[in-house]
């Protein structure tokens, strides 16, 4: 369908109720169903009726916080399922399953890494494992560092604006910096493990002194 307005979502399949986030407008919309389904969406999920170029649909209010969007979408979908409707709910909006599923998947992945570590028989096996843990950008530790940086930045700003002591946030910043240093050290260890072993009888090269632990940058006091 062709939208009447630039901020109106575009959708096509109306055979059952679909609750999803429109990729262009970022609105959480519910498509399909009948007047009874519309009432359930409004009462259970907080959806509003909206008019499209060819079909009416429902949407959550503009500028609703993401977690409230997820709760509204999940509540509406659950109520529709209980009423006997066929529903597709975008997994990213599903508060009933997604967080726990993600957590369990992460635990399974970490368990597999531990099993690979115990089963590693060569230096190259170890190198491959350490690459997954500490590789720049894509490794587990660098991604964790990025999550902590985001947490520190918003937390520190909020405490500063509220006139509160920023020391806890600055401690998190220092700890995050040290974790980043450790990730780089693990990468250097991984590079050493990945080197091809010397042939039998070859003379080893000069010993290299391991790098000293780098210190975290001093916390800035404001």
PDB file of C-alpha atoms in Angstrom:
ATOM      1  CA  UNK A   1       0.000   0.000   0.000  1.00  0.00           C
ATOM      2  CA  UNK A   2       1.032   3.608  -0.589  1.00  0.00           C
ATOM      3  CA  UNK A   3       1.107   5.737   2.581  1.00  0.00           C
ATOM      4  CA  UNK A   4      -1.019   8.862   2.876  1.00  0.00           C
ATOM      5  CA  UNK A   5       1.643  10.547   4.984  1.00  0.00           C
ATOM      6  CA  UNK A   6       5.414  10.339   5.182  1.00  0.00           C
ATOM      7  CA  UNK A   7       5.300   9.095   8.793  1.00  0.00           C
ATOM      8  CA  UNK A   8       2.861   6.246   8.076  1.00  0.00           C
ATOM      9  CA  UNK A   9       4.188   2.638   8.076  1.00  0.00           C
ATOM     10  CA  UNK A  10       3.988   0.415   5.002  1.00  0.00           C
ATOM     11  CA  UNK A  11       2.733  -3.180   5.429  1.00  0.00           C
ATOM     12  CA  UNK A  12       1.323  -5.904   3.223  1.00  0.00           C
ATOM     13  CA  UNK A  13       0.156  -9.171   4.827  1.00  0.00           C
ATOM     14  CA  UNK A  14      -3.110  -8.857   6.802  1.00  0.00           C
ATOM     15  CA  UNK A  15      -3.957 -12.560   7.171  1.00  0.00           C
ATOM     16  CA  UNK A  16      -3.325 -12.607  10.945  1.00  0.00           C
ATOM     17  CA  UNK A  17      -2.358 -10.145  13.656  1.00  0.00           C
ATOM     18  CA  UNK A  18       1.249  -9.040  13.324  1.00  0.00           C
ATOM     19  CA  UNK A  19       2.839  -6.879  16.019  1.00  0.00           C
ATOM     20  CA  UNK A  20       6.164  -5.460  14.935  1.00  0.00           C
ATOM     21  CA  UNK A  21       8.294  -2.348  14.708  1.00  0.00           C
ATOM     22  CA  UNK A  22       8.065  -0.605  11.354  1.00  0.00           C
ATOM     23  CA  UNK A  23      11.692  -0.271  10.155  1.00  0.00           C
ATOM     24  CA  UNK A  24      11.159   3.135   8.524  1.00  0.00           C
ATOM     25  CA  UNK A  25       9.056   5.046  11.057  1.00  0.00           C
ATOM     26  CA  UNK A  26      10.174   3.022  14.156  1.00  0.00           C
ATOM     27  CA  UNK A  27       6.518   2.853  15.247  1.00  0.00           C
ATOM     28  CA  UNK A  28       5.310  -0.304  16.996  1.00  0.00           C
ATOM     29  CA  UNK A  29       2.298  -1.333  14.945  1.00  0.00           C
ATOM     30  CA  UNK A  30      -0.348  -4.089  15.030  1.00  0.00           C
ATOM     31  CA  UNK A  31      -1.649  -5.174  11.635  1.00  0.00           C
ATOM     32  CA  UNK A  32      -4.644  -7.352  10.849  1.00  0.00           C
ATOM     33  CA  UNK A  33      -7.410  -8.820  12.993  1.00  0.00           C
ATOM     34  CA  UNK A  34     -11.028  -7.764  13.447  1.00  0.00           C
ATOM     35  CA  UNK A  35     -12.902  -5.258  15.662  1.00  0.00           C
ATOM     36  CA  UNK A  36     -12.660  -7.626  18.649  1.00  0.00           C
ATOM     37  CA  UNK A  37      -8.896  -7.898  18.217  1.00  0.00           C
ATOM     38  CA  UNK A  38      -8.750  -4.110  17.962  1.00  0.00           C
ATOM     39  CA  UNK A  39     -10.491  -3.810  21.326  1.00  0.00           C
ATOM     40  CA  UNK A  40      -8.071  -6.280  22.928  1.00  0.00           C
ATOM     41  CA  UNK A  41      -5.083  -4.376  21.575  1.00  0.00           C
ATOM     42  CA  UNK A  42      -6.432  -1.113  22.942  1.00  0.00           C
ATOM     43  CA  UNK A  43      -7.373  -2.389  26.396  1.00  0.00           C
ATOM     44  CA  UNK A  44      -4.522  -4.851  27.015  1.00  0.00           C
ATOM     45  CA  UNK A  45      -1.660  -3.260  25.089  1.00  0.00           C
ATOM     46  CA  UNK A  46      -2.436   0.455  25.050  1.00  0.00           C
ATOM     47  CA  UNK A  47      -2.562   0.606  21.228  1.00  0.00           C
ATOM     48  CA  UNK A  48      -4.260   3.458  19.396  1.00  0.00           C
ATOM     49  CA  UNK A  49      -6.327   3.124  16.233  1.00  0.00           C
ATOM     50  CA  UNK A  50      -4.741   4.639  13.117  1.00  0.00           C
ATOM     51  CA  UNK A  51      -5.944   5.073   9.539  1.00  0.00           C
ATOM     52  CA  UNK A  52      -3.858   3.901   6.591  1.00  0.00           C
ATOM     53  CA  UNK A  53      -4.238   4.405   2.846  1.00  0.00           C
ATOM     54  CA  UNK A  54      -5.911   1.007   2.338  1.00  0.00           C
ATOM     55  CA  UNK A  55      -6.378  -0.527   5.802  1.00  0.00           C
ATOM     56  CA  UNK A  56      -6.741   0.630   9.375  1.00  0.00           C
ATOM     57  CA  UNK A  57      -4.129  -0.523  11.849  1.00  0.00           C
ATOM     58  CA  UNK A  58      -3.080   0.066  15.451  1.00  0.00           C
ATOM     59  CA  UNK A  59       0.072   1.609  16.859  1.00  0.00           C
ATOM     60  CA  UNK A  60       1.590   2.452  20.203  1.00  0.00           C
ATOM     61  CA  UNK A  61       1.961   6.162  21.046  1.00  0.00           C
ATOM     62  CA  UNK A  62       4.835   8.134  19.558  1.00  0.00           C
ATOM     63  CA  UNK A  63       7.935   8.669  21.731  1.00  0.00           C
ATOM     64  CA  UNK A  64       7.016   5.866  24.156  1.00  0.00           C
ATOM     65  CA  UNK A  65      10.148   4.522  25.939  1.00  0.00           C
ATOM     66  CA  UNK A  66      11.466   1.287  24.442  1.00  0.00           C
ATOM     67  CA  UNK A  67      10.704  -0.857  27.488  1.00  0.00           C
ATOM     68  CA  UNK A  68       7.119   0.443  27.606  1.00  0.00           C
ATOM     69  CA  UNK A  69       6.792  -0.365  23.907  1.00  0.00           C
ATOM     70  CA  UNK A  70       7.941  -3.923  24.575  1.00  0.00           C
ATOM     71  CA  UNK A  71       5.570  -4.338  27.519  1.00  0.00           C
ATOM     72  CA  UNK A  72       2.616  -3.002  25.509  1.00  0.00           C
ATOM     73  CA  UNK A  73       3.381  -5.220  22.520  1.00  0.00           C
ATOM     74  CA  UNK A  74       3.848  -8.322  24.686  1.00  0.00           C
ATOM     75  CA  UNK A  75       0.687  -7.665  26.723  1.00  0.00           C
ATOM     76  CA  UNK A  76      -1.374  -7.149  23.579  1.00  0.00           C
ATOM     77  CA  UNK A  77       0.010 -10.288  21.913  1.00  0.00           C
ATOM     78  CA  UNK A  78      -0.529 -12.423  25.013  1.00  0.00           C
ATOM     79  CA  UNK A  79      -4.138 -11.236  25.378  1.00  0.00           C
ATOM     80  CA  UNK A  80      -4.816 -11.974  21.704  1.00  0.00           C
ATOM     81  CA  UNK A  81      -3.353 -15.475  22.018  1.00  0.00           C
ATOM     82  CA  UNK A  82      -5.553 -16.174  25.040  1.00  0.00           C
ATOM     83  CA  UNK A  83      -8.551 -14.990  23.011  1.00  0.00           C
ATOM     84  CA  UNK A  84      -7.752 -17.506  20.266  1.00  0.00           C
ATOM     85  CA  UNK A  85      -6.119 -15.288  17.653  1.00  0.00           C
ATOM     86  CA  UNK A  86      -3.092 -16.211  15.554  1.00  0.00           C
ATOM     87  CA  UNK A  87      -0.361 -13.705  16.384  1.00  0.00           C
ATOM     88  CA  UNK A  88       3.143 -12.971  15.186  1.00  0.00           C
ATOM     89  CA  UNK A  89       5.096 -10.882  17.696  1.00  0.00           C
ATOM     90  CA  UNK A  90       8.477  -9.468  16.728  1.00  0.00           C
ATOM     91  CA  UNK A  91      10.960 -11.295  19.032  1.00  0.00           C
ATOM     92  CA  UNK A  92      12.673  -7.975  19.818  1.00  0.00           C
ATOM     93  CA  UNK A  93       9.398  -6.805  21.404  1.00  0.00           C
ATOM     94  CA  UNK A  94       8.711  -9.984  23.373  1.00  0.00           C
ATOM     95  CA  UNK A  95       9.318  -9.391  27.075  1.00  0.00           C
ATOM     96  CA  UNK A  96       7.920 -12.837  27.908  1.00  0.00           C
ATOM     97  CA  UNK A  97      10.660 -14.827  26.179  1.00  0.00           C
ATOM     98  CA  UNK A  98      13.487 -12.793  24.683  1.00  0.00           C
ATOM     99  CA  UNK A  99      15.509 -11.698  27.758  1.00  0.00           C
ATOM    100  CA  UNK A 100      15.621 -15.137  29.344  1.00  0.00           C
ATOM    101  CA  UNK A 101      16.264 -16.763  25.979  1.00  0.00           C
ATOM    102  CA  UNK A 102      19.156 -14.416  25.338  1.00  0.00           C
ATOM    103  CA  UNK A 103      20.570 -15.081  28.795  1.00  0.00           C
ATOM    104  CA  UNK A 104      20.354 -18.839  28.400  1.00  0.00           C
ATOM    105  CA  UNK A 105      21.943 -18.655  24.946  1.00  0.00           C
ATOM    106  CA  UNK A 106      24.791 -16.572  26.358  1.00  0.00           C
ATOM    107  CA  UNK A 107      25.352 -19.081  29.147  1.00  0.00           C
ATOM    108  CA  UNK A 108      25.399 -21.968  26.664  1.00  0.00           C
ATOM    109  CA  UNK A 109      27.953 -20.098  24.550  1.00  0.00           C
ATOM    110  CA  UNK A 110      30.188 -19.472  27.573  1.00  0.00           C
ATOM    111  CA  UNK A 111      29.861 -23.113  28.604  1.00  0.00           C
ATOM    112  CA  UNK A 112      30.995 -24.175  25.127  1.00  0.00           C
ATOM    113  CA  UNK A 113      33.992 -21.845  25.352  1.00  0.00           C
ATOM    114  CA  UNK A 114      34.934 -23.425  28.682  1.00  0.00           C
ATOM    115  CA  UNK A 115      34.633 -26.908  27.146  1.00  0.00           C
ATOM    116  CA  UNK A 116      36.839 -25.860  24.234  1.00  0.00           C
ATOM    117  CA  UNK A 117      39.389 -24.495  26.675  1.00  0.00           C
ATOM    118  CA  UNK A 118      39.526 -27.766  28.584  1.00  0.00           C
ATOM    119  CA  UNK A 119      39.733 -29.759  25.353  1.00  0.00           C
ATOM    120  CA  UNK A 120      42.397 -27.582  23.668  1.00  0.00           C
ATOM    121  CA  UNK A 121      45.299 -29.832  22.587  1.00  0.00           C
ATOM    122  CA  UNK A 122      47.517 -27.384  20.686  1.00  0.00           C
ATOM    123  CA  UNK A 123      48.611 -23.782  20.916  1.00  0.00           C
ATOM    124  CA  UNK A 124      46.519 -23.057  17.841  1.00  0.00           C
ATOM    125  CA  UNK A 125      43.426 -24.371  19.625  1.00  0.00           C
ATOM    126  CA  UNK A 126      44.178 -21.967  22.464  1.00  0.00           C
ATOM    127  CA  UNK A 127      44.804 -19.113  20.008  1.00  0.00           C
ATOM    128  CA  UNK A 128      41.429 -19.656  18.324  1.00  0.00           C
ATOM    129  CA  UNK A 129      39.677 -19.600  21.693  1.00  0.00           C
ATOM    130  CA  UNK A 130      41.488 -16.463  22.874  1.00  0.00           C
ATOM    131  CA  UNK A 131      40.585 -14.725  19.608  1.00  0.00           C
ATOM    132  CA  UNK A 132      36.889 -15.219  20.338  1.00  0.00           C
ATOM    133  CA  UNK A 133      37.389 -13.842  23.823  1.00  0.00           C
ATOM    134  CA  UNK A 134      39.560 -10.799  23.109  1.00  0.00           C
ATOM    135  CA  UNK A 135      39.676 -10.042  19.370  1.00  0.00           C
ATOM    136  CA  UNK A 136      39.312  -6.287  18.677  1.00  0.00           C
ATOM    137  CA  UNK A 137      35.686  -5.176  18.229  1.00  0.00           C
ATOM    138  CA  UNK A 138      34.261  -8.697  17.812  1.00  0.00           C
ATOM    139  CA  UNK A 139      35.640 -10.427  20.922  1.00  0.00           C
ATOM    140  CA  UNK A 140      33.605 -10.934  24.070  1.00  0.00           C
ATOM    141  CA  UNK A 141      35.771  -8.653  26.207  1.00  0.00           C
ATOM    142  CA  UNK A 142      35.794  -5.667  23.782  1.00  0.00           C
ATOM    143  CA  UNK A 143      32.017  -5.903  23.451  1.00  0.00           C
ATOM    144  CA  UNK A 144      31.688  -6.020  27.231  1.00  0.00           C
ATOM    145  CA  UNK A 145      33.963  -2.975  27.459  1.00  0.00           C
ATOM    146  CA  UNK A 146      31.675  -1.073  25.066  1.00  0.00           C
ATOM    147  CA  UNK A 147      28.645  -1.941  27.202  1.00  0.00           C
ATOM    148  CA  UNK A 148      30.429  -0.700  30.318  1.00  0.00           C
ATOM    149  CA  UNK A 149      31.509   2.512  28.561  1.00  0.00           C
ATOM    150  CA  UNK A 150      27.896   3.248  27.629  1.00  0.00           C
ATOM    151  CA  UNK A 151      26.813   2.551  31.201  1.00  0.00           C
ATOM    152  CA  UNK A 152      29.549   4.727  32.688  1.00  0.00           C
ATOM    153  CA  UNK A 153      28.894   7.653  30.343  1.00  0.00           C
ATOM    154  CA  UNK A 154      25.153   7.886  30.972  1.00  0.00           C
ATOM    155  CA  UNK A 155      25.446   7.147  34.682  1.00  0.00           C
ATOM    156  CA  UNK A 156      28.167   9.741  35.216  1.00  0.00           C
ATOM    157  CA  UNK A 157      26.228  12.387  33.295  1.00  0.00           C
ATOM    158  CA  UNK A 158      23.056  11.694  35.264  1.00  0.00           C
ATOM    159  CA  UNK A 159      24.855  11.950  38.604  1.00  0.00           C
ATOM    160  CA  UNK A 160      26.642  15.133  37.502  1.00  0.00           C
ATOM    161  CA  UNK A 161      23.386  16.795  36.427  1.00  0.00           C
ATOM    162  CA  UNK A 162      21.801  15.806  39.746  1.00  0.00           C
ATOM    163  CA  UNK A 163      24.728  17.278  41.712  1.00  0.00           C
ATOM    164  CA  UNK A 164      25.679  13.873  43.120  1.00  0.00           C
ATOM    165  CA  UNK A 165      29.129  12.459  43.812  1.00  0.00           C
ATOM    166  CA  UNK A 166      30.600  11.199  40.529  1.00  0.00           C
ATOM    167  CA  UNK A 167      33.196   8.961  42.225  1.00  0.00           C
ATOM    168  CA  UNK A 168      31.247   5.663  41.745  1.00  0.00           C
ATOM    169  CA  UNK A 169      30.936   6.345  38.007  1.00  0.00           C
ATOM    170  CA  UNK A 170      34.604   7.287  37.770  1.00  0.00           C
ATOM    171  CA  UNK A 171      35.557   4.052  39.543  1.00  0.00           C
ATOM    172  CA  UNK A 172      33.564   2.195  36.892  1.00  0.00           C
ATOM    173  CA  UNK A 173      35.452   4.144  34.211  1.00  0.00           C
ATOM    174  CA  UNK A 174      38.818   3.177  35.708  1.00  0.00           C
ATOM    175  CA  UNK A 175      37.809  -0.482  36.028  1.00  0.00           C
ATOM    176  CA  UNK A 176      36.553  -0.502  32.439  1.00  0.00           C
ATOM    177  CA  UNK A 177      39.869   0.964  31.261  1.00  0.00           C
ATOM    178  CA  UNK A 178      41.779  -1.804  33.049  1.00  0.00           C
ATOM    179  CA  UNK A 179      39.493  -4.425  31.490  1.00  0.00           C
ATOM    180  CA  UNK A 180      40.258  -2.965  28.068  1.00  0.00           C
ATOM    181  CA  UNK A 181      43.987  -3.195  28.842  1.00  0.00           C
ATOM    182  CA  UNK A 182      43.575  -6.846  29.828  1.00  0.00           C
ATOM    183  CA  UNK A 183      41.756  -7.572  26.559  1.00  0.00           C
ATOM    184  CA  UNK A 184      44.724  -6.155  24.616  1.00  0.00           C
ATOM    185  CA  UNK A 185      47.162  -8.240  26.700  1.00  0.00           C
ATOM    186  CA  UNK A 186      45.137 -11.389  25.989  1.00  0.00           C
ATOM    187  CA  UNK A 187      45.276 -10.537  22.277  1.00  0.00           C
ATOM    188  CA  UNK A 188      49.087 -10.346  22.475  1.00  0.00           C
ATOM    189  CA  UNK A 189      49.144 -13.717  24.258  1.00  0.00           C
ATOM    190  CA  UNK A 190      46.881 -15.101  21.536  1.00  0.00           C
ATOM    191  CA  UNK A 191      49.311 -13.856  18.864  1.00  0.00           C
ATOM    192  CA  UNK A 192      52.164 -15.617  20.639  1.00  0.00           C
ATOM    193  CA  UNK A 193      50.167 -18.857  20.862  1.00  0.00           C
ATOM    194  CA  UNK A 194      49.332 -18.677  17.147  1.00  0.00           C
ATOM    195  CA  UNK A 195      52.967 -18.534  16.045  1.00  0.00           C
ATOM    196  CA  UNK A 196      54.303 -21.555  14.203  1.00  0.00           C
ATOM    197  CA  UNK A 197      56.602 -23.564  16.529  1.00  0.00           C
ATOM    198  CA  UNK A 198      60.312 -23.623  15.718  1.00  0.00           C
ATOM    199  CA  UNK A 199      61.662 -26.730  13.944  1.00  0.00           C
ATOM    200  CA  UNK A 200      63.541 -29.170  16.106  1.00  0.00           C
ATOM    201  CA  UNK A 201      67.087 -27.947  16.776  1.00  0.00           C
ATOM    202  CA  UNK A 202      66.438 -24.351  15.660  1.00  0.00           C
ATOM    203  CA  UNK A 203      67.874 -21.650  17.865  1.00  0.00           C
ATOM    204  CA  UNK A 204      65.248 -19.572  19.622  1.00  0.00           C
ATOM    205  CA  UNK A 205      65.208 -15.829  19.072  1.00  0.00           C
ATOM    206  CA  UNK A 206      66.067 -13.304  21.768  1.00  0.00           C
ATOM    207  CA  UNK A 207      63.811 -13.332  24.760  1.00  0.00           C
ATOM    208  CA  UNK A 208      61.198 -10.618  24.794  1.00  0.00           C
ATOM    209  CA  UNK A 209      60.279  -9.069  28.086  1.00  0.00           C
ATOM    210  CA  UNK A 210      56.504  -9.183  28.566  1.00  0.00           C
ATOM    211  CA  UNK A 211      54.936  -5.720  28.485  1.00  0.00           C
ATOM    212  CA  UNK A 212      54.274  -4.155  31.840  1.00  0.00           C
ATOM    213  CA  UNK A 213      50.620  -3.808  32.788  1.00  0.00           C
ATOM    214  CA  UNK A 214      49.325  -0.509  31.450  1.00  0.00           C
ATOM    215  CA  UNK A 215      47.725   1.738  33.976  1.00  0.00           C
ATOM    216  CA  UNK A 216      44.240   3.131  33.577  1.00  0.00           C
ATOM    217  CA  UNK A 217      43.991   6.806  32.714  1.00  0.00           C
ATOM    218  CA  UNK A 218      43.441   8.937  35.788  1.00  0.00           C
ATOM    219  CA  UNK A 219      39.850   9.749  36.503  1.00  0.00           C
ATOM    220  CA  UNK A 220      38.915  13.274  35.625  1.00  0.00           C
ATOM    221  CA  UNK A 221      37.442  15.227  38.473  1.00  0.00           C
ATOM    222  CA  UNK A 222      34.863  17.758  37.524  1.00  0.00           C
TER     223      UNK A 222
END
